[in-house]
Coordinates of C-alpha atoms in Angstrom, one line a residue:
Chain A
M100 CA 67.7 178.2 119.5
K101 CA 70.8 179.1 121.2
K102 CA 70.5 182.9 119.9
F103 CA 67.0 183.0 120.1
T104 CA 67.4 182.2 123.7
L105 CA 69.9 184.8 124.2
V106 CA 67.7 187.6 122.8
I107 CA 64.6 186.9 124.5
F108 CA 66.7 187.2 127.5
L109 CA 68.3 190.8 126.7
I110 CA 65.0 192.1 125.4
L111 CA 63.4 191.0 128.8
T112 CA 66.2 192.6 130.9
Y113 CA 67.3 195.6 129.1
S114 CA 65.4 198.9 130.4
K115 CA 64.7 202.0 128.4
A116 CA 67.4 203.8 130.7
D117 CA 70.3 200.9 130.4
I118 CA 73.4 202.2 128.1
I119 CA 75.4 199.5 126.0
I120 CA 79.3 199.4 125.6
V121 CA 79.6 199.2 122.4
A122 CA 82.5 198.9 120.2
N123 CA 83.8 199.2 116.3
E124 CA 83.1 195.8 114.4
S125 CA 87.0 195.3 114.6
F126 CA 87.2 196.0 118.3
P127 CA 89.5 192.4 118.9
L128 CA 86.8 191.2 122.2
D129 CA 83.0 190.5 121.5
R130 CA 82.3 190.7 125.7
I131 CA 84.2 193.1 128.1
E132 CA 84.2 193.2 131.9
N133 CA 83.5 196.6 133.5
E134 CA 87.7 196.8 134.9
L135 CA 89.2 197.0 131.3
V136 CA 86.4 199.4 129.9
K137 CA 87.6 201.4 132.7
K138 CA 91.1 201.6 132.2
I139 CA 90.2 202.0 128.4
F140 CA 88.2 205.1 129.1
L141 CA 91.1 206.4 131.8
R142 CA 93.7 205.7 129.4
Q143 CA 95.7 203.8 131.1
Q144 CA 95.3 200.6 128.4
K145 CA 95.6 201.6 125.4
F146 CA 95.7 198.3 123.5
V147 CA 93.7 195.4 124.2
D148 CA 94.8 192.2 122.4
S149 CA 97.7 194.3 120.4
Q150 CA 95.1 196.2 118.7
K151 CA 95.0 200.4 119.5
V152 CA 91.6 200.7 120.7
V153 CA 89.9 204.4 121.1
P154 CA 87.6 205.6 123.9
F155 CA 85.0 208.2 122.7
N156 CA 83.0 210.2 125.4
L157 CA 79.7 212.0 124.7
S158 CA 79.4 215.4 126.3
V159 CA 79.9 216.1 129.7
S160 CA 75.8 217.6 130.4
S161 CA 74.4 213.9 128.7
N162 CA 72.7 211.3 131.0
E163 CA 74.5 208.3 129.3
R164 CA 78.0 209.9 130.2
K165 CA 77.0 210.6 133.5
S166 CA 75.2 207.5 133.7
F167 CA 78.9 205.6 132.3
E168 CA 81.0 207.4 134.7
T169 CA 79.1 206.7 137.6
K170 CA 78.8 203.0 137.3
V171 CA 81.2 202.0 135.0
L172 CA 83.9 204.4 136.5
K173 CA 82.9 204.3 139.5
M174 CA 84.5 207.7 139.6
E175 CA 82.8 211.1 140.4
Q176 CA 83.3 214.9 138.5
S177 CA 85.5 216.0 140.7
S178 CA 87.7 212.8 140.8
L179 CA 87.5 212.8 137.5
K180 CA 88.8 215.7 136.7
S181 CA 91.6 215.9 139.4
Y182 CA 92.5 212.5 137.2
W183 CA 92.6 214.1 133.8
I184 CA 94.5 217.6 135.4
E185 CA 96.8 214.8 136.4
S186 CA 97.3 213.1 133.5
H187 CA 98.1 216.2 131.3
Y188 CA 101.0 217.0 133.2
N189 CA 101.7 213.2 132.6
G190 CA 101.0 213.2 128.7
V191 CA 97.9 211.7 128.7
R192 CA 94.9 213.3 127.3
P193 CA 91.4 212.4 128.2
P194 CA 89.2 210.0 125.2
K195 CA 88.2 212.3 122.5
Q196 CA 84.7 214.0 123.3
V197 CA 81.7 213.9 120.7
N198 CA 79.0 216.0 120.8
S199 CA 76.4 214.2 119.9
I200 CA 74.6 210.6 120.0
T201 CA 74.6 209.8 116.2
A202 CA 77.6 211.3 116.2
M203 CA 79.0 208.5 118.7
K204 CA 77.0 206.2 116.3
Q205 CA 79.0 207.4 113.4
Y206 CA 82.9 207.5 114.8
I207 CA 82.0 203.8 116.2
L208 CA 80.4 202.4 113.1
N209 CA 83.9 203.8 110.9
I210 CA 87.1 203.9 113.6
K211 CA 89.2 200.8 113.8
G212 CA 89.5 200.1 117.1
A213 CA 86.8 202.5 118.3
I214 CA 84.6 202.3 122.1
G215 CA 81.9 204.0 123.6
Y216 CA 78.5 203.5 124.8
L217 CA 75.1 204.7 123.6
P218 CA 71.6 204.3 124.7
R219 CA 70.0 201.2 124.0
D220 CA 67.3 202.1 121.2
Q221 CA 70.4 203.8 119.1
I222 CA 72.1 200.7 119.0
T223 CA 73.1 199.3 115.3
T224 CA 73.9 195.5 114.0
K225 CA 77.0 197.0 112.3
M226 CA 78.2 197.5 115.9
K227 CA 79.8 195.2 118.6
Q228 CA 77.5 195.1 121.6
L229 CA 80.3 194.9 124.6
T230 CA 78.1 195.2 127.8
I231 CA 75.6 196.5 129.3
V232 CA 75.6 198.7 131.8
R233 CA 72.0 198.6 133.8
E234 CA 70.0 201.5 135.6
Chain B
M235 CA 107.3 240.9 138.2
R236 CA 106.5 242.5 134.9
F237 CA 107.2 239.0 133.2
F238 CA 104.5 237.3 135.6
S239 CA 101.9 239.5 134.9
S240 CA 102.6 239.7 131.3
L241 CA 102.4 235.6 131.9
I242 CA 99.1 235.7 133.8
L243 CA 97.8 238.3 130.7
F244 CA 99.0 236.0 128.5
L245 CA 97.2 232.9 130.1
L246 CA 93.9 234.7 129.8
V247 CA 93.6 235.9 126.3
C248 CA 94.6 232.0 125.5
A249 CA 91.5 231.2 127.5
N250 CA 89.3 233.4 126.0
V251 CA 90.5 233.3 122.4
M252 CA 91.6 229.8 121.6
S253 CA 89.2 226.6 122.6
Y254 CA 91.3 226.2 126.2
D255 CA 90.5 224.3 128.5
F256 CA 92.2 225.6 131.8
G257 CA 94.0 223.1 133.7
Y258 CA 94.0 220.7 130.9
G259 CA 96.3 222.6 128.1
Y260 CA 95.9 223.5 124.8
E261 CA 95.1 221.3 121.7
V262 CA 97.4 222.3 119.0
N263 CA 95.4 219.5 116.8
D264 CA 94.1 216.6 117.7
K265 CA 97.6 214.7 118.4
I266 CA 100.0 217.6 119.8
T267 CA 98.9 219.4 123.7
A268 CA 100.8 222.3 125.0
G269 CA 100.7 223.6 128.5
G270 CA 103.0 224.2 132.0
Y271 CA 103.1 225.2 135.1
I272 CA 104.4 228.0 137.5
S273 CA 104.8 228.1 141.3
T274 CA 105.8 230.8 143.5
K275 CA 106.6 230.8 147.1
Y276 CA 107.4 233.0 149.9
K277 CA 110.0 231.1 152.1
N278 CA 111.0 231.8 156.0
T279 CA 113.8 230.9 158.1
S280 CA 115.8 232.5 161.3
E281 CA 118.7 233.5 158.5
K282 CA 116.5 234.9 155.5
E283 CA 113.3 235.7 154.2
E284 CA 112.9 235.8 150.3
L285 CA 110.0 235.8 148.0
E286 CA 110.8 233.1 144.8
L287 CA 109.5 232.8 141.5
D288 CA 110.3 229.2 142.4
D289 CA 109.4 227.7 138.7
I290 CA 108.4 228.3 135.2
A291 CA 107.9 225.2 132.7
F292 CA 106.0 224.6 129.1
L293 CA 106.1 221.3 128.0
I294 CA 104.3 219.6 124.6
Y295 CA 103.3 216.3 123.7
G296 CA 101.7 214.1 121.8
D297 CA 101.5 211.0 119.8
L298 CA 103.2 210.8 116.7
N299 CA 101.0 207.1 115.4
D300 CA 99.5 204.4 117.2
R301 CA 102.4 203.5 119.0
F302 CA 105.3 206.1 119.1
S303 CA 104.5 209.1 121.5
F304 CA 106.7 211.9 122.7
L305 CA 106.6 214.8 125.6
F306 CA 108.6 217.6 125.6
E307 CA 109.5 220.0 128.7
L308 CA 112.0 222.9 129.7
E309 CA 111.7 224.7 132.9
S310 CA 113.3 227.7 134.7
A311 CA 113.9 227.1 137.9
G312 CA 115.0 229.7 141.2
T313 CA 113.9 232.2 138.1
Y314 CA 113.5 235.3 140.5
I315 CA 114.7 235.4 144.3
H316 CA 113.9 238.2 146.2
Y317 CA 115.8 238.6 150.0
L318 CA 113.8 240.4 151.9
N319 CA 115.9 240.5 154.5
N320 CA 118.3 242.7 152.5
G321 CA 116.6 243.8 149.1
H322 CA 118.7 241.9 146.6
A323 CA 117.5 239.9 144.2
E324 CA 118.5 237.5 141.9
K325 CA 117.5 236.9 138.6
N326 CA 117.5 233.0 136.5
I327 CA 115.9 232.8 133.4
D328 CA 117.7 229.7 132.4
F329 CA 115.7 227.3 131.2
Q330 CA 116.7 223.6 130.9
V331 CA 115.3 219.8 129.4
E332 CA 113.3 218.7 132.5
R333 CA 111.7 216.1 130.4
A334 CA 112.4 214.9 127.0
Y335 CA 111.8 211.4 125.5
L336 CA 110.0 209.5 123.4
Q337 CA 107.6 206.2 124.1
Y338 CA 107.0 203.0 121.8
S339 CA 104.0 201.2 123.0
H340 CA 104.5 197.7 121.9
N341 CA 100.9 196.2 123.4
E342 CA 99.3 196.5 126.1
Y343 CA 101.6 194.7 128.4
V344 CA 105.1 196.2 127.6
S345 CA 106.4 199.9 126.6
L346 CA 110.0 201.5 126.3
R347 CA 111.1 205.1 126.8
V348 CA 114.4 206.9 125.6
G349 CA 115.4 210.2 126.5
K350 CA 115.4 211.6 129.9
F351 CA 112.8 211.1 131.8
L352 CA 111.3 211.2 135.9
A353 CA 113.3 208.2 137.3
Q354 CA 111.2 205.6 138.1
V355 CA 111.8 205.5 141.9
G356 CA 108.9 205.2 144.4
L357 CA 105.5 207.5 144.0
W358 CA 107.0 211.3 145.4
N359 CA 109.3 211.6 142.6
L360 CA 106.8 210.7 139.9
I361 CA 104.6 213.8 140.8
P362 CA 107.4 216.4 140.5
I363 CA 105.1 219.8 140.2
V364 CA 104.5 222.0 143.4
V365 CA 100.6 221.9 142.7
F366 CA 100.0 218.3 142.3
R367 CA 101.8 217.8 145.6
E368 CA 100.2 217.7 149.0
T369 CA 103.3 220.3 150.7
S370 CA 106.1 222.3 148.9
Q371 CA 109.0 221.2 151.2
K372 CA 110.0 217.6 149.5
P373 CA 111.0 214.7 152.2
R374 CA 115.0 214.8 152.4
I375 CA 115.4 211.0 151.1
T376 CA 113.5 211.8 148.1
T377 CA 116.3 213.8 147.5
E378 CA 119.5 212.6 149.0
I379 CA 119.3 208.9 147.8
F380 CA 118.9 208.4 144.4
P381 CA 118.8 210.8 140.9
R382 CA 115.8 212.6 140.2
F383 CA 115.9 212.4 136.3
T384 CA 117.2 209.5 134.2
T385 CA 118.6 209.9 130.8
G386 CA 118.4 206.5 129.4
A387 CA 115.9 204.2 128.7
N388 CA 113.2 202.3 131.1
L389 CA 111.7 199.2 130.0
S390 CA 107.6 199.0 131.4
I391 CA 106.4 195.3 131.9
K392 CA 102.3 195.7 133.2
A393 CA 100.6 192.4 133.8
N394 CA 97.3 192.8 135.7
N395 CA 98.4 194.9 138.5
L396 CA 101.8 194.4 139.0
K397 CA 104.1 196.7 137.0
W398 CA 107.7 196.4 136.4
D399 CA 110.0 199.3 135.3
L400 CA 113.7 198.9 134.3
F401 CA 115.9 201.7 133.5
V402 CA 119.2 202.5 132.6
Q403 CA 121.9 205.3 131.7
H404 CA 125.2 205.0 129.8
N405 CA 126.2 208.2 129.7
D406 CA 125.6 211.7 131.2
D407 CA 122.2 213.6 132.1
I408 CA 121.1 216.1 129.5
D409 CA 121.1 219.0 131.2
K410 CA 123.1 217.1 134.0
D411 CA 122.9 220.6 136.1
Y412 CA 119.4 220.1 136.4
N413 CA 119.6 216.8 138.4
N414 CA 119.8 216.5 142.1
F415 CA 123.7 214.2 141.4
Y416 CA 125.6 214.5 138.2
V417 CA 124.9 210.7 137.4
K418 CA 127.3 209.0 134.9
E419 CA 125.9 205.5 135.1
H420 CA 122.5 204.3 136.6
Y421 CA 120.8 201.2 136.4
G422 CA 118.0 200.0 138.5
V423 CA 114.4 198.2 138.9
K424 CA 111.0 199.1 140.2
G425 CA 108.3 196.8 141.4
S426 CA 104.8 198.0 141.8
Y427 CA 101.6 196.6 142.8
K428 CA 97.6 198.5 142.3
I429 CA 94.8 197.2 144.1
D430 CA 91.8 199.6 144.0
Q431 CA 93.0 202.4 146.0
N432 CA 96.1 201.1 147.4
T433 CA 99.2 200.7 146.0
F434 CA 102.7 199.0 147.2
G435 CA 106.1 198.5 145.9
G436 CA 109.9 198.4 146.2
N437 CA 112.8 199.7 143.9
I438 CA 116.7 198.9 143.6
G439 CA 119.0 200.5 142.2
W440 CA 123.1 201.5 141.9
F441 CA 124.5 204.8 140.3
R442 CA 127.5 206.5 139.5
D443 CA 128.2 210.6 140.5
D444 CA 131.7 211.7 138.8
F445 CA 132.1 214.5 140.3
L446 CA 131.9 213.4 144.0
G447 CA 134.0 210.4 142.9
M448 CA 131.1 208.2 144.6
D449 CA 128.8 205.7 144.1
S450 CA 125.8 204.2 145.6
Y451 CA 123.6 201.3 146.0
Y452 CA 120.4 202.1 147.3
Y453 CA 117.1 200.3 148.1
G454 CA 113.6 201.3 149.3
I455 CA 110.2 200.3 149.6
H456 CA 106.8 202.6 149.0
A457 CA 103.2 202.6 149.4
K458 CA 100.1 204.6 149.1
R459 CA 96.3 204.5 150.1
N460 CA 94.3 207.7 148.4
T461 CA 90.7 207.4 148.9
N462 CA 87.7 210.5 148.7
K463 CA 88.9 212.0 151.9
Y464 CA 92.1 210.7 153.0
K465 CA 95.4 210.2 151.5
L466 CA 98.4 207.9 153.5
H467 CA 101.8 207.9 151.8
S468 CA 104.9 206.2 152.9
E469 CA 107.9 205.3 151.4
G470 CA 111.9 204.3 153.1
Y471 CA 115.4 204.2 151.5
I472 CA 118.7 203.1 152.5
A473 CA 121.7 203.6 150.2
S474 CA 125.3 203.0 150.7
L475 CA 127.5 204.9 149.5
N476 CA 131.4 204.1 148.2
Y477 CA 134.1 207.1 148.0
D478 CA 136.9 206.3 145.8
S479 CA 140.5 207.3 146.5
S480 CA 140.9 208.5 143.5
K481 CA 137.9 211.1 142.2
S482 CA 136.8 211.9 145.8
I483 CA 136.2 215.0 146.4
N484 CA 135.7 215.6 150.4
M485 CA 138.5 213.5 152.9
Y486 CA 136.7 210.8 153.2
T487 CA 138.1 208.7 150.5
N488 CA 137.8 205.0 150.7
R489 CA 135.5 205.1 153.0
N490 CA 131.5 203.3 152.9
F491 CA 128.7 206.0 154.8
E492 CA 125.2 204.8 154.5
K493 CA 121.9 207.3 154.5
K494 CA 118.8 206.1 155.2
G495 CA 115.3 207.4 156.1
I496 CA 111.5 207.0 156.1
F497 CA 109.0 209.1 156.1
V498 CA 104.5 209.0 156.5
Q499 CA 102.7 211.4 155.0
A500 CA 98.7 212.0 156.0
T501 CA 96.8 214.3 154.5
Y502 CA 93.0 214.9 155.2
E503 CA 90.1 216.6 153.6
Y504 CA 88.2 218.6 155.7
S505 CA 86.0 220.4 153.5
H506 CA 86.3 220.8 150.0
P507 CA 88.8 222.7 149.1
L508 CA 91.0 222.5 152.3
H509 CA 93.1 219.9 152.9
F510 CA 95.4 219.3 155.7
T511 CA 99.1 217.1 156.2
Y512 CA 101.3 216.2 158.9
R513 CA 104.6 214.6 157.7
Y514 CA 107.4 213.2 160.1
E515 CA 110.2 212.0 158.8
M516 CA 113.4 210.2 160.3
Y517 CA 116.4 210.5 157.9
N518 CA 120.4 209.8 159.3
D519 CA 123.3 210.9 157.3
E520 CA 126.5 209.2 158.4
M521 CA 128.9 211.2 156.4
E522 CA 126.8 214.6 157.4
N523 CA 126.8 213.6 160.8
L524 CA 130.7 213.1 160.6
E525 CA 131.1 216.5 159.1
F526 CA 129.2 218.5 161.6
Y527 CA 128.6 216.2 164.9
N528 CA 131.4 213.7 165.0
R529 CA 129.5 211.5 165.1
M530 CA 127.8 209.3 162.9
D531 CA 124.5 208.2 164.1
K532 CA 122.3 211.5 164.5
L533 CA 119.4 210.7 163.9
E534 CA 117.4 213.6 162.1
S535 CA 113.5 214.0 162.9
I536 CA 111.6 216.5 160.4
N537 CA 107.8 217.3 161.0
L538 CA 105.8 218.8 158.9
L539 CA 102.5 220.4 159.5
G540 CA 100.5 221.8 156.1
L541 CA 97.2 223.2 155.0
N542 CA 96.3 222.9 151.2
Y543 CA 93.7 224.8 149.8
R544 CA 92.8 224.3 146.4
P545 CA 89.7 225.6 144.8
M546 CA 90.1 224.3 141.9
Y547 CA 92.8 220.7 141.6
N548 CA 95.4 222.6 138.9
M549 CA 95.5 225.7 141.4
S550 CA 96.8 225.2 145.2
L551 CA 97.8 227.8 147.8
K552 CA 99.9 226.1 150.8
V553 CA 100.9 227.5 154.1
E554 CA 103.1 225.0 156.0
Y555 CA 105.6 224.7 158.9
Q556 CA 108.4 221.7 159.1
T557 CA 110.8 221.7 162.2
S558 CA 114.2 219.7 162.2
S559 CA 115.4 218.4 165.3
L560 CA 118.6 219.0 164.4
E561 CA 120.6 222.2 165.3
K562 CA 122.3 222.8 161.5
N563 CA 118.8 222.7 160.1
D564 CA 116.8 225.7 160.4
D565 CA 112.5 225.4 161.1
I566 CA 110.7 226.9 158.0
G567 CA 108.1 228.4 157.2
V568 CA 106.7 228.5 154.0
V569 CA 103.6 230.0 151.6
S570 CA 103.5 228.7 148.3
F571 CA 101.3 229.5 145.3
S572 CA 100.9 227.1 142.1
V573 CA 99.1 226.3 138.7
L574 CA 99.1 224.0 136.0
F575 CA 97.8 225.4 132.7

């Protein structure tokens, strides 16, 4: 009954433009706060519960990435650029960028500790849905 | 100059031929990245006028596996200086190790760095290249109070927004001429707390300089606030120095002196990419004052006004003017250009 209520709740609250923070099944958490997602994608935190986590980004021009950066990272493109240039000098690379949603799904399904984001209609049952980023 | 033009040409070729993203380094493969930076400056004081190819540096870093990473950086400082008043020039293409370390990340809380790295003191010391700084002139307290580099080990412990760094050095520096003190021993701890756009923290440390025959306790605090439009940054330190009788090279053996100072710096983004910076610093060096003025308590006031034009974040053109209240220190005008690649 609980599961059924949750599914109904998610269906009712989903909007088409929402994106979902998703992760490989090995990811150590079932739910995640935005603050932790931000730390992972800014490469300030590389482990969760002692397990290495691997963030993936969609290409800069994708709507999902723009939405993710505005709503989760809460940073403008210019701030992000300066952040990554400074990080380069400190020996830190940005998350790996994938070219398509299909590629993102493949990485999430196959890489241990992978975390990324997808539009809700691209979610499959073999990945963990950690949180919804509302449009 | 030929070297400089060749380097620029090389970078342009790199940018076109390889998958090179300007400012983010060149990804050699999935794990290894290479990059570097150059800075040049024109400096004018009442005594001299010089044009300088200030720094050339190359760095390479990467992940060895999930837990081990490394960084190696070579730098040549003061590579070419042309004195405009008398036409003389100095060349010094001598690359030295600026940073060389291996890092082990145990989990999200604990990591250990071993090798040569920037001493975890304050905030200014951790942004050692001109391109990221708001001014090319350094606050005096960031070069006079503590060693800029540590060759040893640094243990970092993070818990939520709080971070502790414990560092230890019990050996000579790697490339010991490339540090502001001849450090033989250095022990210190730093605590910092970061919340939203604000960072606060403090340091305590002790080090020994064998060349000067001196040991020093130092402690200090720092604070920074960054917003999209302005940045505020302040650091203050006190150091207590003891010159021993056996090795000291100056005449004040078996004496204690104090150095202390504080700076406050405000940067305002007038309109992208133009920033204005004002810095005020107070500094007192008892031993220096005794040598020059025969008294210990002469406080130096340093004012700096700067303009920073940053068309891209990895490129910076700065114009600044610094005045000092002490007669022995000249007012300085500097124009500098720096780029990270």
